[in-house]
Amino acid sequence: MFLINCPYCGERDQSEFSCGGEAHIVRPKQPTELSDDQWAEYLFMRKNIKGVQFERWNHAHGCRKWFNMVRDTSNDKIHAVYKMGEKPPVE
Amino acid sequence: MKNKYSIFSLIKNAFSQHENWKQAWGDPEPKREYEAIIIGGGGHGLATAYYLAKKHNMRNIAVLEKGWIGGGNTGRNTTIIRSNYLWDASAGLYDHALKIWENLSQELNYNIMFSQRGVMNLAHNLQDVRDLKRRTHANRLNGIDAVWLSTNQVKEFCPIINTSPDIRYPVLGGTLQRRAGTARHDAVAWGYARGADEMGVDIIQNCEVKGIKRNGDQVEGVETSKGFIKTKKIGVVAAGHSSVIANMAGLKLPLESKPLQALVSEPVKPIIDTVVMSNAVHAYVSQSDKGELVIGAGTDAYVSYTQRGSHDVVEGTLKAILELYPIFSRMKMLRQWGGIVDICPDASPIISKTNIKGLYFNCGWGTGGFKATPGSGDLFAHTIANDEPHKLNAAFNLNRFVSGDLVDEHGAAAVAH
């Protein structure tokens, strides 16, 4: 449980948000040309990092906008929040 | 068995004020090399080592545990055991475990306090009723006991449930598996540890794995906080930390690790003599032998390794508990804790070889691994010893995420496991 600084609404309780999982997994441009292994990688395989992770969040009970977040999963500390389309901050 | 526990050993030791009981398992330093190494000293890992030694005669093996045995999810779960899963593959896997549970205290000569008090799953809407009825039929076709109970029969079986039609999610019926129940979770880890130790397995606690050494596509050993240990076979049973170990070997798994919470109340006199689970409102409750209500909450909806979990999740569960059991309204909760569970996209486990030779994974048990402990250990030992899965765990391979042949228990299981 923690507070999240929504880039549109400001600081709110985490329970207002839903997490969309690992960020920056790009949808394949030519899905028809993908092998089964590549599909599995895109659909299912996750880094599931213990430490600093990039992820997508949605302010579901607020502005309902999506954004990205850099969070340390070993202590839930949030390092940065940035809008969709923006470049991820370099640590 | 060297130190067989019995009524006679109990009487004999009573004369010496119980001060001369022998240590149940040793505390060895790691050898330089083992035939196989199991990473993770929880129930599943210790069971794996036990069956490797017992059924496959692999005695020169070690279990590496970064903390103390049974200190992870084995000691954090709500101890529920059942096998009423929908799909054939799951039914086979979980009922295999349930059959071992039924004789496990005798086999281990260790009282794991297995209690077949039944598990009841409630239905709160018409879709629940259809799903649960379908599941009882599927269970019976697979030889698993299951019955459908009407609302009145639910009330008769567990009188403290509020079956009034006026509540937000009224009880429209339920299913009952009478062979299901609970066991003392710590005793399971201790019993397996004692059994494995007696057959020569080294159980090494406070030994964290820091790296996995590979030579091409063959494993060569593990780097640990107690130095490098050579081995040709590594079985990883690291639950929430499976992905961390996989990353060390340059492997990615289809897992997400999330905190799952449970809580217990102050102890009271016997009030509920079964396990009641409700999927729709996410509440399940049983009563421990000490008298505490044991309540399982849900997972947080984000990846975290913090072993605590959010307050709103507990709040949601307790709201549901209070509506179903108004009698608990003035009870105090004593303790609350979290464990990190590794969840697969299809909510089924992985007991599998990998494309790295000598590296095996037993993971993805998500929110419901305890019930499978003996079966999981048995089948994983078979997989490691023969370098081939047993027919009961063949469907639970890692390759199913490539082939698409998933074992989709997500909506189908009785509750969020």
Short mmCIF file of C-alpha atoms in Angstrom, two decimals:
data_model
loop_
_atom_site.label_atom_id
_atom_site.label_comp_id
_atom_site.label_asym_id
_atom_site.label_seq_id
_atom_site.Cartn_x
_atom_site.Cartn_y
_atom_site.Cartn_z
CA MET A 1 0.00 0.00 0.00
CA PHE A 2 1.39 3.36 -1.00
CA LEU A 3 0.61 6.75 -2.49
CA ILE A 4 0.93 7.34 -6.22
CA ASN A 5 1.57 10.72 -7.78
CA CYS A 6 -0.72 10.61 -10.81
CA PRO A 7 0.80 12.87 -13.50
CA TYR A 8 -2.69 14.30 -14.15
CA CYS A 9 -4.34 14.41 -10.69
CA GLY A 10 -1.51 14.49 -8.15
CA GLU A 11 -0.99 12.30 -5.12
CA ARG A 12 -3.70 9.67 -4.49
CA ASP A 13 -4.09 6.40 -2.65
CA GLN A 14 -2.86 3.32 -4.49
CA SER A 15 -6.27 1.68 -4.13
CA GLU A 16 -7.60 4.17 -6.73
CA PHE A 17 -5.23 2.71 -9.33
CA SER A 18 -4.90 -0.55 -11.19
CA CYS A 19 -1.61 -1.94 -12.36
CA GLY A 20 -1.15 -2.95 -15.98
CA GLY A 21 2.06 -4.89 -15.47
CA GLU A 22 5.46 -4.57 -17.09
CA ALA A 23 5.85 -1.49 -19.31
CA HIS A 24 7.50 -1.06 -22.71
CA ILE A 25 6.49 -4.44 -24.13
CA VAL A 26 5.89 -3.40 -27.72
CA ARG A 27 3.07 -5.03 -29.63
CA PRO A 28 4.54 -6.86 -32.63
CA LYS A 29 4.18 -4.87 -35.85
CA GLN A 30 3.54 -7.96 -37.98
CA PRO A 31 1.73 -10.46 -35.74
CA THR A 32 1.21 -12.88 -38.63
CA GLU A 33 4.94 -13.33 -39.04
CA LEU A 34 5.63 -14.24 -35.42
CA SER A 35 6.82 -17.70 -34.44
CA ASP A 36 5.19 -19.51 -31.49
CA ASP A 37 8.23 -18.71 -29.37
CA GLN A 38 7.97 -15.01 -30.14
CA TRP A 39 4.25 -15.03 -29.31
CA ALA A 40 4.94 -16.74 -25.98
CA GLU A 41 7.59 -14.15 -25.23
CA TYR A 42 5.23 -11.27 -26.03
CA LEU A 43 2.15 -12.69 -24.31
CA PHE A 44 3.44 -14.52 -21.26
CA MET A 45 7.11 -14.10 -20.40
CA ARG A 46 7.78 -11.38 -17.83
CA LYS A 47 10.92 -10.04 -16.19
CA ASN A 48 9.16 -10.01 -12.79
CA ILE A 49 12.10 -8.11 -11.33
CA LYS A 50 12.90 -7.94 -7.64
CA GLY A 51 14.21 -4.39 -7.66
CA VAL A 52 13.63 -1.43 -9.96
CA GLN A 53 10.91 -2.21 -12.48
CA PHE A 54 9.14 -0.18 -15.19
CA GLU A 55 5.39 -0.67 -15.21
CA ARG A 56 2.09 0.68 -16.50
CA TRP A 57 -0.60 2.01 -14.19
CA ASN A 58 -4.12 3.28 -14.75
CA HIS A 59 -5.91 5.80 -12.51
CA ALA A 60 -9.03 3.62 -12.65
CA HIS A 61 -11.04 5.48 -10.00
CA GLY A 62 -9.81 8.92 -11.01
CA CYS A 63 -8.95 10.40 -14.39
CA ARG A 64 -8.80 6.89 -15.93
CA LYS A 65 -5.62 7.79 -17.80
CA TRP A 66 -2.71 5.42 -18.28
CA PHE A 67 0.85 6.34 -17.34
CA ASN A 68 4.19 4.70 -16.56
CA MET A 69 5.95 4.28 -13.27
CA VAL A 70 9.41 3.26 -12.05
CA ARG A 71 9.05 1.35 -8.78
CA ASP A 72 11.32 -0.77 -6.64
CA THR A 73 9.37 -3.99 -6.09
CA SER A 74 11.55 -4.98 -3.15
CA ASN A 75 10.31 -2.06 -1.01
CA ASP A 76 7.47 -0.47 -3.05
CA LYS A 77 9.37 2.83 -3.28
CA ILE A 78 8.37 4.86 -6.36
CA HIS A 79 11.31 6.45 -8.18
CA ALA A 80 9.53 8.21 -11.04
CA VAL A 81 6.20 8.66 -12.77
CA TYR A 82 5.99 9.65 -16.45
CA LYS A 83 3.32 9.95 -19.13
CA MET A 84 2.69 7.44 -21.89
CA GLY A 85 4.90 8.12 -24.89
CA GLU A 86 7.56 9.87 -22.82
CA LYS A 87 11.02 8.38 -22.65
CA PRO A 88 11.68 6.36 -19.49
CA PRO A 89 14.03 8.17 -17.08
CA VAL A 90 17.55 6.77 -16.88
CA GLU A 91 18.48 5.73 -13.36
CA MET B 1 13.96 -45.41 11.56
CA LYS B 2 16.61 -44.32 14.04
CA ASN B 3 14.48 -42.23 16.35
CA LYS B 4 10.99 -43.52 15.80
CA TYR B 5 8.35 -41.42 17.49
CA SER B 6 5.80 -43.52 19.35
CA ILE B 7 3.85 -43.67 22.58
CA PHE B 8 6.81 -45.57 24.07
CA SER B 9 9.40 -42.97 23.10
CA LEU B 10 7.06 -40.34 24.53
CA ILE B 11 6.82 -42.16 27.86
CA LYS B 12 10.54 -42.87 27.93
CA ASN B 13 11.37 -39.22 27.32
CA ALA B 14 8.88 -38.07 29.92
CA PHE B 15 11.18 -39.60 32.57
CA SER B 16 13.95 -37.23 31.51
CA GLN B 17 11.67 -34.18 31.37
CA HIS B 18 11.77 -34.29 27.56
CA GLU B 19 15.27 -32.87 27.61
CA ASN B 20 16.95 -35.67 25.68
CA TRP B 21 15.03 -35.74 22.42
CA LYS B 22 17.49 -36.01 19.54
CA GLN B 23 17.67 -33.19 17.02
CA ALA B 24 15.25 -34.06 14.19
CA TRP B 25 17.59 -32.94 11.39
CA GLY B 26 21.21 -31.85 11.19
CA ASP B 27 22.90 -28.58 10.40
CA PRO B 28 25.69 -29.59 7.99
CA GLU B 29 28.13 -27.42 6.09
CA PRO B 30 27.76 -27.82 2.32
CA LYS B 31 29.95 -30.40 0.58
CA ARG B 32 31.90 -29.39 -2.53
CA GLU B 33 29.69 -31.39 -4.85
CA TYR B 34 26.24 -33.01 -4.91
CA GLU B 35 24.40 -35.26 -7.30
CA ALA B 36 21.50 -32.80 -7.19
CA ILE B 37 20.68 -29.54 -5.44
CA ILE B 38 17.21 -28.33 -4.51
CA ILE B 39 16.92 -24.56 -4.16
CA GLY B 40 14.27 -23.71 -1.58
CA GLY B 41 13.61 -25.40 1.75
CA GLY B 42 9.86 -25.07 1.89
CA GLY B 43 7.40 -27.94 1.90
CA HIS B 44 7.68 -28.57 -1.85
CA GLY B 45 11.50 -28.46 -1.84
CA LEU B 46 11.86 -30.72 1.19
CA ALA B 47 9.26 -33.13 -0.21
CA THR B 48 11.20 -33.21 -3.50
CA ALA B 49 14.41 -34.10 -1.64
CA TYR B 50 12.58 -36.72 0.43
CA TYR B 51 11.17 -38.50 -2.64
CA LEU B 52 14.46 -38.20 -4.57
CA ALA B 53 16.14 -40.07 -1.73
CA LYS B 54 13.33 -42.50 -1.03
CA LYS B 55 12.01 -43.46 -4.45
CA HIS B 56 14.96 -42.69 -6.72
CA ASN B 57 17.80 -43.57 -4.38
CA MET B 58 19.54 -40.22 -4.82
CA ARG B 59 21.11 -39.71 -1.40
CA ASN B 60 23.97 -37.34 -2.18
CA ILE B 61 21.74 -34.29 -2.48
CA ALA B 62 21.26 -30.99 -0.69
CA VAL B 63 18.42 -28.58 -0.01
CA LEU B 64 19.59 -24.95 0.08
CA GLU B 65 17.41 -22.53 2.03
CA LYS B 66 18.21 -18.82 2.31
CA GLY B 67 16.33 -18.44 5.60
CA TRP B 68 15.00 -21.26 7.75
CA ILE B 69 13.05 -24.26 6.48
CA GLY B 70 9.32 -23.69 6.21
CA GLY B 71 9.81 -19.96 6.86
CA GLY B 72 8.41 -18.81 3.53
CA ASN B 73 5.00 -19.60 2.09
CA THR B 74 4.92 -23.01 3.81
CA GLY B 75 4.47 -21.23 7.13
CA ARG B 76 2.27 -18.46 5.73
CA ASN B 77 -0.57 -20.24 3.97
CA THR B 78 -4.02 -21.03 5.33
CA THR B 79 -3.34 -24.81 5.31
CA ILE B 80 -6.30 -25.80 3.13
CA ILE B 81 -6.14 -29.09 1.24
CA ARG B 82 -8.60 -30.10 -1.49
CA SER B 83 -8.57 -31.58 -4.97
CA ASN B 84 -11.88 -30.46 -6.51
CA TYR B 85 -10.37 -28.90 -9.65
CA LEU B 86 -12.23 -28.76 -12.94
CA TRP B 87 -9.80 -29.96 -15.59
CA ASP B 88 -8.57 -33.54 -15.87
CA ALA B 89 -4.89 -32.57 -15.63
CA SER B 90 -5.44 -30.57 -12.44
CA ALA B 91 -7.71 -33.19 -10.94
CA GLY B 92 -5.02 -35.81 -11.52
CA LEU B 93 -2.32 -33.63 -9.99
CA TYR B 94 -4.18 -32.47 -6.88
CA ASP B 95 -5.88 -35.77 -6.13
CA HIS B 96 -2.51 -37.52 -6.37
CA ALA B 97 -1.41 -35.17 -3.60
CA LEU B 98 -4.58 -35.71 -1.56
CA LYS B 99 -4.07 -39.48 -1.66
CA ILE B 100 -0.54 -39.06 -0.28
CA TRP B 101 -1.83 -36.67 2.42
CA GLU B 102 -4.17 -39.39 3.67
CA ASN B 103 -1.27 -41.57 4.84
CA LEU B 104 1.46 -38.99 5.28
CA SER B 105 1.58 -38.89 9.09
CA GLN B 106 2.15 -42.66 9.15
CA GLU B 107 4.66 -42.58 6.31
CA LEU B 108 6.74 -39.80 7.87
CA ASN B 109 6.22 -41.03 11.46
CA TYR B 110 5.39 -37.40 12.15
CA ASN B 111 1.99 -36.04 13.08
CA ILE B 112 1.08 -33.51 10.43
CA MET B 113 -2.39 -33.15 11.98
CA PHE B 114 -4.18 -33.89 8.72
CA SER B 115 -7.85 -33.28 9.32
CA GLN B 116 -10.43 -34.20 6.67
CA ARG B 117 -13.01 -31.76 7.92
CA GLY B 118 -14.36 -31.00 4.43
CA VAL B 119 -14.16 -27.92 2.24
CA MET B 120 -17.35 -26.17 1.20
CA ASN B 121 -17.44 -23.74 -1.73
CA LEU B 122 -20.34 -21.30 -1.82
CA ALA B 123 -22.29 -20.05 -4.83
CA HIS B 124 -23.65 -16.51 -4.73
CA ASN B 125 -25.14 -16.01 -8.18
CA LEU B 126 -26.64 -18.10 -10.96
CA GLN B 127 -23.36 -18.34 -12.86
CA ASP B 128 -21.65 -19.60 -9.68
CA VAL B 129 -24.38 -22.23 -9.37
CA ARG B 130 -23.86 -23.40 -12.96
CA ASP B 131 -20.06 -23.38 -12.65
CA LEU B 132 -19.99 -25.23 -9.34
CA LYS B 133 -22.53 -27.84 -10.47
CA ARG B 134 -20.49 -28.42 -13.60
CA ARG B 135 -17.42 -28.80 -11.44
CA THR B 136 -19.01 -31.40 -9.15
CA HIS B 137 -19.90 -33.45 -12.25
CA ALA B 138 -16.36 -33.11 -13.63
CA ASN B 139 -14.92 -34.07 -10.23
CA ARG B 140 -17.04 -37.20 -9.97
CA LEU B 141 -16.08 -38.29 -13.48
CA ASN B 142 -12.47 -38.03 -12.30
CA GLY B 143 -13.15 -40.09 -9.19
CA ILE B 144 -13.04 -37.11 -6.83
CA ASP B 145 -15.76 -36.88 -4.20
CA ALA B 146 -18.01 -33.85 -4.63
CA VAL B 147 -21.61 -33.08 -3.79
CA TRP B 148 -23.90 -30.17 -4.48
CA LEU B 149 -25.63 -28.66 -1.43
CA SER B 150 -28.79 -26.56 -1.49
CA THR B 151 -28.96 -23.38 0.61
CA ASN B 152 -30.67 -25.31 3.40
CA GLN B 153 -28.03 -28.05 3.30
CA VAL B 154 -25.32 -25.39 3.47
CA LYS B 155 -26.99 -23.96 6.56
CA GLU B 156 -27.27 -27.44 8.06
CA PHE B 157 -23.61 -28.21 7.41
CA CYS B 158 -22.36 -24.89 8.76
CA PRO B 159 -25.07 -23.25 10.88
CA ILE B 160 -23.28 -19.94 11.47
CA ILE B 161 -23.49 -18.90 7.81
CA ASN B 162 -25.98 -16.16 7.11
CA THR B 163 -28.23 -17.68 4.43
CA SER B 164 -30.75 -14.85 4.46
CA PRO B 165 -31.88 -13.90 0.92
CA ASP B 166 -31.53 -10.24 1.89
CA ILE B 167 -27.73 -10.03 1.97
CA ARG B 168 -25.83 -8.43 -0.89
CA TYR B 169 -24.56 -11.78 -2.23
CA PRO B 170 -27.02 -14.41 -0.95
CA VAL B 171 -25.93 -18.02 -0.59
CA LEU B 172 -27.61 -19.97 -3.40
CA GLY B 173 -25.96 -23.28 -2.56
CA GLY B 174 -22.53 -24.77 -2.50
CA THR B 175 -20.33 -27.77 -3.13
CA LEU B 176 -18.71 -29.98 -0.57
CA GLN B 177 -15.62 -32.16 -0.80
CA ARG B 178 -15.61 -34.26 2.36
CA ARG B 179 -12.11 -35.69 1.85
CA ALA B 180 -10.69 -32.18 1.80
CA GLY B 181 -9.51 -30.39 4.93
CA THR B 182 -6.44 -28.93 6.57
CA ALA B 183 -3.02 -29.96 7.92
CA ARG B 184 -0.47 -28.34 10.20
CA HIS B 185 1.77 -26.58 7.66
CA ASP B 186 4.96 -26.32 9.77
CA ALA B 187 4.75 -30.00 10.62
CA VAL B 188 4.72 -30.84 6.92
CA ALA B 189 8.06 -29.07 6.39
CA TRP B 190 9.51 -30.55 9.58
CA GLY B 191 8.29 -34.07 8.85
CA TYR B 192 9.77 -34.06 5.35
CA ALA B 193 13.01 -32.48 6.63
CA ARG B 194 13.39 -35.17 9.28
CA GLY B 195 12.64 -37.94 6.77
CA ALA B 196 15.04 -36.56 4.16
CA ASP B 197 17.79 -35.92 6.71
CA GLU B 198 17.58 -39.50 7.92
CA MET B 199 18.21 -40.76 4.39
CA GLY B 200 21.34 -38.61 4.14
CA VAL B 201 20.04 -35.43 2.51
CA ASP B 202 21.92 -32.29 3.61
CA ILE B 203 19.53 -29.55 4.65
CA ILE B 204 21.52 -26.33 4.57
CA GLN B 205 19.81 -23.30 6.08
CA ASN B 206 20.94 -19.67 5.89
CA CYS B 207 22.47 -20.43 2.51
CA GLU B 208 21.34 -18.06 -0.22
CA VAL B 209 21.86 -18.87 -3.88
CA LYS B 210 23.61 -15.95 -5.62
CA GLY B 211 24.17 -17.35 -9.06
CA ILE B 212 23.85 -20.35 -11.33
CA LYS B 213 26.92 -21.45 -13.27
CA ARG B 214 26.37 -22.80 -16.75
CA ASN B 215 28.67 -24.33 -19.29
CA GLY B 216 26.84 -23.78 -22.56
CA ASP B 217 23.43 -25.31 -22.01
CA GLN B 218 24.42 -27.53 -19.07
CA VAL B 219 24.37 -26.39 -15.42
CA GLU B 220 27.61 -26.80 -13.48
CA GLY B 221 26.76 -25.59 -10.01
CA VAL B 222 25.46 -22.82 -7.80
CA GLU B 223 27.18 -19.83 -6.29
CA THR B 224 25.94 -19.41 -2.73
CA SER B 225 26.57 -17.31 0.37
CA LYS B 226 28.51 -20.35 1.62
CA GLY B 227 30.66 -20.68 -1.49
CA PHE B 228 30.44 -22.49 -4.81
CA ILE B 229 28.78 -25.94 -4.90
CA LYS B 230 29.18 -28.21 -7.91
CA THR B 231 26.23 -30.16 -9.29
CA LYS B 232 24.79 -31.43 -12.55
CA LYS B 233 21.14 -31.13 -11.54
CA ILE B 234 19.35 -28.19 -9.96
CA GLY B 235 15.70 -28.25 -8.94
CA VAL B 236 14.35 -24.78 -8.25
CA VAL B 237 11.43 -24.63 -5.81
CA ALA B 238 11.70 -20.97 -4.84
CA ALA B 239 8.01 -19.92 -4.99
CA GLY B 240 7.80 -16.10 -5.17
CA HIS B 241 11.51 -15.84 -5.97
CA SER B 242 11.45 -18.28 -8.93
CA SER B 243 11.91 -15.47 -11.46
CA VAL B 244 14.92 -14.17 -9.49
CA ILE B 245 16.61 -17.59 -9.73
CA ALA B 246 15.57 -17.94 -13.39
CA ASN B 247 17.19 -14.59 -14.19
CA MET B 248 20.46 -15.94 -12.71
CA ALA B 249 20.36 -18.70 -15.32
CA GLY B 250 19.41 -16.28 -18.11
CA LEU B 251 15.87 -17.60 -18.30
CA LYS B 252 12.53 -15.77 -18.32
CA LEU B 253 9.39 -17.33 -16.82
CA PRO B 254 5.70 -16.54 -17.34
CA LEU B 255 5.31 -15.47 -13.71
CA GLU B 256 4.33 -12.43 -11.69
CA SER B 257 5.12 -12.32 -7.96
CA LYS B 258 2.54 -10.70 -5.72
CA PRO B 259 1.87 -10.45 -2.00
CA LEU B 260 -0.94 -12.68 -0.74
CA GLN B 261 -2.29 -12.00 2.74
CA ALA B 262 -3.81 -14.03 5.51
CA LEU B 263 -4.85 -13.23 9.05
CA VAL B 264 -5.89 -14.96 12.23
CA SER B 265 -8.24 -13.87 14.99
CA GLU B 266 -7.99 -14.21 18.72
CA PRO B 267 -8.61 -17.83 19.77
CA VAL B 268 -12.18 -18.82 20.61
CA LYS B 269 -14.06 -22.04 21.39
CA PRO B 270 -14.90 -24.34 18.43
CA ILE B 271 -17.42 -22.56 16.21
CA ILE B 272 -16.68 -23.71 12.67
CA ASP B 273 -15.68 -27.33 12.09
CA THR B 274 -15.07 -27.16 8.35
CA VAL B 275 -13.47 -24.89 5.74
CA VAL B 276 -15.79 -22.52 3.91
CA MET B 277 -14.64 -20.73 0.78
CA SER B 278 -16.43 -18.18 -1.31
CA ASN B 279 -15.06 -17.21 -4.66
CA ALA B 280 -17.48 -14.43 -5.54
CA VAL B 281 -16.91 -12.36 -2.40
CA HIS B 282 -13.39 -13.64 -1.87
CA ALA B 283 -13.57 -14.82 1.69
CA TYR B 284 -12.56 -18.08 3.19
CA VAL B 285 -12.38 -19.16 6.75
CA SER B 286 -11.55 -22.15 8.92
CA GLN B 287 -10.62 -22.59 12.57
CA SER B 288 -7.25 -23.80 13.79
CA ASP B 289 -6.85 -26.32 16.58
CA LYS B 290 -5.76 -23.43 18.80
CA GLY B 291 -9.15 -21.81 18.17
CA GLU B 292 -8.08 -18.95 15.92
CA LEU B 293 -10.13 -18.20 12.84
CA VAL B 294 -7.82 -18.54 9.86
CA ILE B 295 -8.84 -16.14 7.12
CA GLY B 296 -7.38 -15.91 3.65
CA ALA B 297 -7.46 -12.61 1.78
CA GLY B 298 -6.55 -11.84 -1.82
CA THR B 299 -3.42 -10.79 -3.64
CA ASP B 300 -2.35 -7.26 -4.36
CA ALA B 301 -2.85 -6.43 -8.01
CA TYR B 302 0.77 -5.46 -8.65
CA VAL B 303 4.19 -7.10 -8.53
CA SER B 304 5.86 -6.78 -5.15
CA TYR B 305 8.33 -8.78 -3.07
CA THR B 306 7.58 -6.96 0.18
CA GLN B 307 5.84 -9.79 2.09
CA ARG B 308 3.20 -7.45 3.51
CA GLY B 309 0.35 -6.42 1.19
CA SER B 310 -2.24 -3.66 1.16
CA HIS B 311 -4.77 -2.78 3.81
CA ASP B 312 -7.66 -2.41 1.37
CA VAL B 313 -7.34 -6.09 0.40
CA VAL B 314 -7.79 -7.18 4.02
CA GLU B 315 -10.65 -4.73 4.44
CA GLY B 316 -12.49 -6.18 1.42
CA THR B 317 -12.13 -9.73 2.74
CA LEU B 318 -13.32 -8.83 6.24
CA LYS B 319 -16.37 -7.03 4.85
CA ALA B 320 -17.36 -10.24 3.09
CA ILE B 321 -16.65 -12.35 6.18
CA LEU B 322 -18.84 -10.10 8.30
CA GLU B 323 -21.77 -10.31 5.94
CA LEU B 324 -21.58 -14.10 5.73
CA TYR B 325 -20.84 -14.61 9.44
CA PRO B 326 -22.43 -11.82 11.49
CA ILE B 327 -21.46 -13.80 14.61
CA PHE B 328 -17.81 -12.76 14.08
CA SER B 329 -18.57 -9.04 14.14
CA ARG B 330 -16.92 -8.34 17.49
CA MET B 331 -13.90 -10.59 17.09
CA LYS B 332 -10.44 -9.07 17.16
CA MET B 333 -7.84 -9.97 14.59
CA LEU B 334 -4.53 -10.95 16.16
CA ARG B 335 -2.02 -11.19 13.37
CA GLN B 336 -1.83 -10.39 9.67
CA TRP B 337 0.97 -11.28 7.26
CA GLY B 338 1.86 -11.64 3.62
CA GLY B 339 3.75 -14.12 1.48
CA ILE B 340 5.00 -13.69 -2.07
CA VAL B 341 3.21 -15.95 -4.52
CA ASP B 342 4.29 -16.61 -8.11
CA ILE B 343 1.29 -16.56 -10.40
CA CYS B 344 1.10 -18.15 -13.86
CA PRO B 345 -1.14 -16.67 -16.55
CA ASP B 346 -3.32 -19.82 -16.47
CA ALA B 347 -3.21 -20.15 -12.65
CA SER B 348 -1.69 -23.63 -12.94
CA PRO B 349 1.77 -24.61 -11.76
CA ILE B 350 4.91 -25.41 -13.74
CA ILE B 351 6.69 -28.69 -12.90
CA SER B 352 9.06 -28.92 -15.76
CA LYS B 353 12.41 -29.34 -17.44
CA THR B 354 13.83 -26.25 -19.12
CA ASN B 355 15.90 -25.83 -22.27
CA ILE B 356 18.97 -25.70 -20.01
CA LYS B 357 20.21 -29.22 -19.23
CA GLY B 358 20.01 -30.12 -15.57
CA LEU B 359 17.83 -27.15 -14.65
CA TYR B 360 14.30 -27.93 -13.46
CA PHE B 361 11.58 -25.64 -12.18
CA ASN B 362 8.71 -26.33 -9.82
CA CYS B 363 6.91 -22.99 -9.56
CA GLY B 364 3.83 -21.00 -10.45
CA TRP B 365 1.73 -22.46 -7.65
CA GLY B 366 0.32 -19.00 -7.14
CA THR B 367 -2.13 -18.72 -4.30
CA GLY B 368 -2.71 -22.44 -3.77
CA GLY B 369 0.42 -24.53 -3.53
CA PHE B 370 0.21 -25.93 -0.01
CA LYS B 371 -2.47 -28.51 -0.83
CA ALA B 372 -0.23 -30.03 -3.50
CA THR B 373 2.95 -30.31 -1.40
CA PRO B 374 3.36 -34.12 -1.28
CA GLY B 375 2.24 -34.68 -4.88
CA SER B 376 4.36 -31.81 -6.15
CA GLY B 377 7.46 -33.18 -4.40
CA ASP B 378 6.81 -36.70 -5.66
CA LEU B 379 6.31 -35.64 -9.29
CA PHE B 380 9.16 -33.13 -9.30
CA ALA B 381 11.51 -35.78 -7.89
CA HIS B 382 10.42 -38.10 -10.70
CA THR B 383 11.07 -35.35 -13.27
CA ILE B 384 14.55 -34.60 -11.89
CA ALA B 385 15.61 -38.23 -11.46
CA ASN B 386 14.45 -39.41 -14.89
CA ASP B 387 14.93 -36.14 -16.79
CA GLU B 388 11.36 -36.80 -17.97
CA PRO B 389 8.03 -35.73 -16.49
CA HIS B 390 5.68 -38.22 -14.85
CA LYS B 391 2.40 -38.59 -16.76
CA LEU B 392 0.61 -36.64 -14.00
CA ASN B 393 2.77 -33.55 -14.47
CA ALA B 394 3.37 -33.79 -18.23
CA ALA B 395 0.66 -31.18 -18.89
CA PHE B 396 2.34 -28.76 -16.47
CA ASN B 397 5.40 -28.17 -18.64
CA LEU B 398 6.93 -24.82 -19.41
CA ASN B 399 6.39 -25.33 -23.11
CA ARG B 400 2.60 -25.01 -22.77
CA PHE B 401 3.01 -21.23 -22.99
CA VAL B 402 4.52 -21.69 -26.45
CA SER B 403 2.18 -24.45 -27.68
CA GLY B 404 -0.90 -22.74 -26.22
CA ASP B 405 -2.02 -25.93 -24.46
CA LEU B 406 -2.78 -24.11 -21.19
CA VAL B 407 -4.41 -25.62 -18.12
CA ASP B 408 -6.80 -22.76 -17.58
CA GLU B 409 -7.95 -23.02 -13.99
CA HIS B 410 -8.33 -19.28 -13.47
CA GLY B 411 -12.07 -19.00 -13.52
CA ALA B 412 -12.60 -22.70 -13.14
CA ALA B 413 -11.03 -23.44 -9.79
CA ALA B 414 -13.13 -23.46 -6.68
CA VAL B 415 -11.90 -20.12 -5.39
CA ALA B 416 -8.81 -18.06 -6.03
CA HIS B 417 -7.30 -21.39 -4.97
#
